[in-house]
mmCIF file with all atom_site columns, C-alpha atoms in Angstrom:
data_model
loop_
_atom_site.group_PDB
_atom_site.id
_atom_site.type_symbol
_atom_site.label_atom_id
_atom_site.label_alt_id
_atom_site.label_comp_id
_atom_site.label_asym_id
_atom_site.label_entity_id
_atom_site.label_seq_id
_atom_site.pdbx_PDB_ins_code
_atom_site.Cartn_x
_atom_site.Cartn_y
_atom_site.Cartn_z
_atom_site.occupancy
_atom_site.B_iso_or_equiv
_atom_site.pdbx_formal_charge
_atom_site.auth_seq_id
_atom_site.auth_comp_id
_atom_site.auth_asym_id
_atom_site.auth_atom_id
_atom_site.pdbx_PDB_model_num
ATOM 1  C CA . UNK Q 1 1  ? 2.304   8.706  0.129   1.00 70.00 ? 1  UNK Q CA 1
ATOM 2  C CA . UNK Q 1 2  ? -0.710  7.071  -1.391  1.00 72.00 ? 2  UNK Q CA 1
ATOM 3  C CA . UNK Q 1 3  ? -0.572  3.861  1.618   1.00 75.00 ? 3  UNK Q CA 1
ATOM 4  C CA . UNK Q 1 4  ? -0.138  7.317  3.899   1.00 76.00 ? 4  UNK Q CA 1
ATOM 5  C CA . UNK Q 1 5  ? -3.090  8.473  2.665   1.00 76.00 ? 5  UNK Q CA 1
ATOM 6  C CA . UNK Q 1 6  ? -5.278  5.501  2.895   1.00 74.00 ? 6  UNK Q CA 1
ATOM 7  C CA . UNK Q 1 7  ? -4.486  5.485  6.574   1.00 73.00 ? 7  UNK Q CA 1
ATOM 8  C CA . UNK Q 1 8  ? -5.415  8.550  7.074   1.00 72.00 ? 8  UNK Q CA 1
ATOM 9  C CA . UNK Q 1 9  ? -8.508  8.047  5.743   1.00 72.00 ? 9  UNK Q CA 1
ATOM 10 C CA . UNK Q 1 10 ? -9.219  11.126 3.238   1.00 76.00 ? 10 UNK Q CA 1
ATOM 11 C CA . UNK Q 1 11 ? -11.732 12.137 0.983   1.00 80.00 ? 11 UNK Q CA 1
ATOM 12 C CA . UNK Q 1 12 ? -12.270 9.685  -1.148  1.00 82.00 ? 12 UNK Q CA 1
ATOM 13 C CA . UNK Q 1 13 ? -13.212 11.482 -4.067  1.00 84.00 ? 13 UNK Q CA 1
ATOM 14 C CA . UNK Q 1 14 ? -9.583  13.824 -3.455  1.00 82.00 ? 14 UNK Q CA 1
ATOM 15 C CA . UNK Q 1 15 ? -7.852  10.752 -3.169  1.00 78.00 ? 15 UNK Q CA 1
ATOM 16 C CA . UNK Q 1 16 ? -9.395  9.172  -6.501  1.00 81.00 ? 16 UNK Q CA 1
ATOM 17 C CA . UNK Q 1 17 ? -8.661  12.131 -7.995  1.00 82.00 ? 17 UNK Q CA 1
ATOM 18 C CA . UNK Q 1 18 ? -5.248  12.244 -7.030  1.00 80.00 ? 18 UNK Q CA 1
ATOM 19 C CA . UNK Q 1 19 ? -4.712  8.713  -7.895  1.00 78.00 ? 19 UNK Q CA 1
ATOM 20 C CA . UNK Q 1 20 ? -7.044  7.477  -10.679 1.00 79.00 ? 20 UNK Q CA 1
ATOM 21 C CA . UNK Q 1 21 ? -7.105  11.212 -12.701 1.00 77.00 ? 21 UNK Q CA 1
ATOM 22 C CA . UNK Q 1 22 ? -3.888  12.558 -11.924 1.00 74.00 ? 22 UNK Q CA 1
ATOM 23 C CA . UNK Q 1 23 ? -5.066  15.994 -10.198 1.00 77.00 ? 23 UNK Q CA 1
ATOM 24 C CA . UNK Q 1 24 ? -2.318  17.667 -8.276  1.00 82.00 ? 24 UNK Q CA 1
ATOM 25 C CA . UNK Q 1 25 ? -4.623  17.727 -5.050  1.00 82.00 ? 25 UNK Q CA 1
ATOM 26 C CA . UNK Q 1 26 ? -4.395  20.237 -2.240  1.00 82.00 ? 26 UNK Q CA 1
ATOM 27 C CA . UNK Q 1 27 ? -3.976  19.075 1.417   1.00 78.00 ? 27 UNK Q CA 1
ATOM 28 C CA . UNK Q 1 28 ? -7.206  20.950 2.699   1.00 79.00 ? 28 UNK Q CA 1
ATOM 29 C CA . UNK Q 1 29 ? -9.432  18.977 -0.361  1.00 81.00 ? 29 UNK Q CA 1
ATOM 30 C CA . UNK Q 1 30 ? -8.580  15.778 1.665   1.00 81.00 ? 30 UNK Q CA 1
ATOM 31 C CA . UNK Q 1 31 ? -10.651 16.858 4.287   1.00 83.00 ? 31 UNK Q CA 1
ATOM 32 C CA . UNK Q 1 32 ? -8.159  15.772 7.084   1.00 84.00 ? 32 UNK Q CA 1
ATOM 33 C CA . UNK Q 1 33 ? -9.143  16.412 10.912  1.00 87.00 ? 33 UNK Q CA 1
ATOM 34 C CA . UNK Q 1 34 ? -6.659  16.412 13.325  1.00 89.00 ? 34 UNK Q CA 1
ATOM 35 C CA . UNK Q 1 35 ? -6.216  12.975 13.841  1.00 90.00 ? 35 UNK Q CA 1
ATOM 36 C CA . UNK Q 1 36 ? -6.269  11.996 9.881   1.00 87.00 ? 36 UNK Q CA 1
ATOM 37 C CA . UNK Q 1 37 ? -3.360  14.735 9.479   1.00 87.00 ? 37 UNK Q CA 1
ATOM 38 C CA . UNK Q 1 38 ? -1.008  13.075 12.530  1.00 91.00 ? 38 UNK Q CA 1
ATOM 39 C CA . UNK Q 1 39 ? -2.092  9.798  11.274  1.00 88.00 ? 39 UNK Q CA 1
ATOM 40 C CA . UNK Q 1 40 ? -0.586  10.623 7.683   1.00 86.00 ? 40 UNK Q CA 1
ATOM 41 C CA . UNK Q 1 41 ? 2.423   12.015 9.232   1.00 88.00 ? 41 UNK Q CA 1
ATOM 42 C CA . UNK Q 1 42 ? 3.227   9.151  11.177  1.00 90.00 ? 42 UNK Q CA 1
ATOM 43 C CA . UNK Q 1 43 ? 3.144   6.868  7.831   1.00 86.00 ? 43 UNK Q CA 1
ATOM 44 C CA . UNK Q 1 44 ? 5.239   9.204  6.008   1.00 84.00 ? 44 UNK Q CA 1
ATOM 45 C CA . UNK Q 1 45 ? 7.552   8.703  8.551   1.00 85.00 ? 45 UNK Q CA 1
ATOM 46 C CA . UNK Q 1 46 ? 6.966   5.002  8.910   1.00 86.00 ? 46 UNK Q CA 1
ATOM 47 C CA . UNK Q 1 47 ? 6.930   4.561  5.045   1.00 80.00 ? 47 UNK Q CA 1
ATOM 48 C CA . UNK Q 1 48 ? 8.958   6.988  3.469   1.00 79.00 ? 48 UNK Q CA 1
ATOM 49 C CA . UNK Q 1 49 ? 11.245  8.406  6.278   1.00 81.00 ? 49 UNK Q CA 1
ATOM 50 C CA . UNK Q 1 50 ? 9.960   11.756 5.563   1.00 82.00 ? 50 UNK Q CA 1
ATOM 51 C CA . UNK Q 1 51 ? 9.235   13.820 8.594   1.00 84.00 ? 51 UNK Q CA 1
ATOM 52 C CA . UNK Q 1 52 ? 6.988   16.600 8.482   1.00 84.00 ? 52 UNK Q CA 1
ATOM 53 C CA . UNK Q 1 53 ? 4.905   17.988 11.811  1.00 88.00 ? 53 UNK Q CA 1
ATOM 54 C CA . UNK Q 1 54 ? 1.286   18.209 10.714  1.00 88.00 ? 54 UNK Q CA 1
ATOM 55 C CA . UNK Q 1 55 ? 0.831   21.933 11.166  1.00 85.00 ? 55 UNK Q CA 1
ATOM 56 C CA . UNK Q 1 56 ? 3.434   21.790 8.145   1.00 84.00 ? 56 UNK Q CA 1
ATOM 57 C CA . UNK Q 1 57 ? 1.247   19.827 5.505   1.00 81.00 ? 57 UNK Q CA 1
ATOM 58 C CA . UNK Q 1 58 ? -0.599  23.456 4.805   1.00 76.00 ? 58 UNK Q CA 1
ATOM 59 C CA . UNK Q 1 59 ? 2.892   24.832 3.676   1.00 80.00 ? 59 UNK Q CA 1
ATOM 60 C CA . UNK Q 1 60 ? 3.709   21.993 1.236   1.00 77.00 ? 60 UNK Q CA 1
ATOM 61 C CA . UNK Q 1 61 ? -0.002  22.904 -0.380  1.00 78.00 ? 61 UNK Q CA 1
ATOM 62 C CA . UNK Q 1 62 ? -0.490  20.343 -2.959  1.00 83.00 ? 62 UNK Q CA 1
ATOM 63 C CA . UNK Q 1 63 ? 0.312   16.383 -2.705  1.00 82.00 ? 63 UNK Q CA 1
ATOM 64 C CA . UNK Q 1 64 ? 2.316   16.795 -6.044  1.00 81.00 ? 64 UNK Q CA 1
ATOM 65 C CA . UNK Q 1 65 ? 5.632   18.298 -4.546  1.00 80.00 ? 65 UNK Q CA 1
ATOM 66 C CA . UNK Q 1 66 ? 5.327   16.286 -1.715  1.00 78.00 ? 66 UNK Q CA 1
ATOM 67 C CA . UNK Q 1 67 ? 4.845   12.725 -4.094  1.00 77.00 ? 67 UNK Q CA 1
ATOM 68 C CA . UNK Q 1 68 ? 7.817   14.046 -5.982  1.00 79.00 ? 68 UNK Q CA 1
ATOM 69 C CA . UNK Q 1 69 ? 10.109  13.710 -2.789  1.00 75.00 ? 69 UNK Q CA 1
ATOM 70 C CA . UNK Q 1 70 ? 8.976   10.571 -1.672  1.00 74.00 ? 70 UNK Q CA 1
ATOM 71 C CA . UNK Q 1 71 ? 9.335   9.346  -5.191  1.00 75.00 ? 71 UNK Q CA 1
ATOM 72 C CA . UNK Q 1 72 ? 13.167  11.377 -5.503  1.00 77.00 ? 72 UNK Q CA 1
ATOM 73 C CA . UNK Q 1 73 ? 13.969  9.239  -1.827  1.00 70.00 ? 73 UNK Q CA 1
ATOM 74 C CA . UNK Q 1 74 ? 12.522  6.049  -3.208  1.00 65.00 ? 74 UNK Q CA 1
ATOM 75 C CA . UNK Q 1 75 ? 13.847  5.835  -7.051  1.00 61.00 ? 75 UNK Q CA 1
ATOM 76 C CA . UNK Q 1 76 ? 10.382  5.035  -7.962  1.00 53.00 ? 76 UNK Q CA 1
ATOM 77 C CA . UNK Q 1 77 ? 6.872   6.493  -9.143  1.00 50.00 ? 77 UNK Q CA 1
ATOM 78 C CA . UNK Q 1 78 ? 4.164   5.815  -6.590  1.00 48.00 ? 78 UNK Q CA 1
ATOM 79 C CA . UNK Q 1 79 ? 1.783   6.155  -9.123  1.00 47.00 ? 79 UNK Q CA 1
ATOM 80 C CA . UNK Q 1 80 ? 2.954   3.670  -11.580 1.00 43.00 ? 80 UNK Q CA 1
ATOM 81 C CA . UNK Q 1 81 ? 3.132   1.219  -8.777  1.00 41.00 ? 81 UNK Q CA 1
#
Protein backbone atom coordinates (compact mmCIF):
# COMPACT_ATOMS: atom_id res chain seq x y z
CA UNK A 1 0.00 0.00 0.00
CA UNK A 2 2.46 2.60 1.11
CA UNK A 3 4.99 1.80 -2.40
CA UNK A 4 1.18 2.10 -4.04
CA UNK A 5 0.89 5.23 -2.73
CA UNK A 6 4.16 6.75 -3.54
CA UNK A 7 3.37 5.98 -7.14
CA UNK A 8 0.52 7.53 -7.13
CA UNK A 9 1.88 10.45 -6.02
CA UNK A 10 -0.50 11.78 -3.05
CA UNK A 11 -0.56 14.44 -0.74
CA UNK A 12 2.28 14.45 0.92
CA UNK A 13 1.26 15.75 4.07
CA UNK A 14 -1.85 12.69 3.99
CA UNK A 15 0.70 10.35 3.24
CA UNK A 16 3.13 11.53 6.20
CA UNK A 17 0.39 11.42 8.20
CA UNK A 18 -0.59 8.11 7.39
CA UNK A 19 2.85 6.85 7.65
CA UNK A 20 5.01 8.87 10.10
CA UNK A 21 1.78 9.70 12.73
CA UNK A 22 -0.32 6.84 12.31
CA UNK A 23 -3.68 8.71 11.16
CA UNK A 24 -6.20 6.38 9.66
CA UNK A 25 -6.35 8.65 6.41
CA UNK A 26 -9.30 8.96 4.08
CA UNK A 27 -8.91 8.31 0.30
CA UNK A 28 -10.28 11.86 -0.75
CA UNK A 29 -7.38 13.62 1.84
CA UNK A 30 -4.84 12.12 -0.67
CA UNK A 31 -5.91 14.38 -3.14
CA UNK A 32 -5.87 11.72 -6.00
CA UNK A 33 -6.95 12.82 -9.69
CA UNK A 34 -7.89 10.40 -11.98
CA UNK A 35 -4.76 9.25 -13.06
CA UNK A 36 -3.11 9.09 -9.33
CA UNK A 37 -6.28 6.82 -8.36
CA UNK A 38 -5.70 4.17 -11.57
CA UNK A 39 -2.10 4.55 -10.94
CA UNK A 40 -2.58 3.24 -7.21
CA UNK A 41 -4.81 0.59 -8.39
CA UNK A 42 -2.56 -0.79 -10.77
CA UNK A 43 0.24 -1.19 -7.87
CA UNK A 44 -2.12 -2.76 -5.60
CA UNK A 45 -2.56 -5.12 -8.11
CA UNK A 46 1.06 -5.32 -9.12
CA UNK A 47 2.17 -5.38 -5.39
CA UNK A 48 -0.30 -6.86 -3.35
CA UNK A 49 -2.63 -8.80 -5.79
CA UNK A 50 -5.47 -6.84 -4.56
CA UNK A 51 -7.84 -5.69 -7.21
CA UNK A 52 -10.03 -2.92 -6.70
CA UNK A 53 -11.52 -0.58 -9.81
CA UNK A 54 -10.80 3.00 -8.82
CA UNK A 55 -14.37 4.22 -8.64
CA UNK A 56 -14.24 1.64 -5.60
CA UNK A 57 -11.43 3.37 -3.41
CA UNK A 58 -14.42 5.93 -2.17
CA UNK A 59 -16.27 2.80 -0.69
CA UNK A 60 -13.28 1.40 1.25
CA UNK A 61 -13.10 5.22 2.87
CA UNK A 62 -10.08 5.16 4.95
CA UNK A 63 -6.48 3.55 4.04
CA UNK A 64 -6.70 1.67 7.47
CA UNK A 65 -9.10 -1.26 6.37
CA UNK A 66 -7.60 -1.38 3.23
CA UNK A 67 -3.65 -1.65 4.94
CA UNK A 68 -5.20 -4.29 7.13
CA UNK A 69 -5.91 -6.59 4.01
CA UNK A 70 -2.85 -6.14 2.33
CA UNK A 71 -1.13 -6.75 5.59
CA UNK A 72 -3.82 -10.08 6.38
CA UNK A 73 -2.57 -11.30 2.42
CA UNK A 74 1.04 -10.55 3.18
CA UNK A 75 1.65 -11.90 6.98
CA UNK A 76 3.29 -8.68 7.62
CA UNK A 77 2.82 -4.95 8.91
CA UNK A 78 3.58 -2.44 6.18
CA UNK A 79 4.19 -0.04 8.65
CA UNK A 80 6.77 -1.71 10.68
CA UNK A 81 8.60 -2.39 7.51
Amino acid sequence: VLRALREAHVAPAAYRAFVQDGADVRFDAMEMDSLARMEFCISLELNADISIAPEQLEEIGPLGPLLAIVERRAGSSFIDA
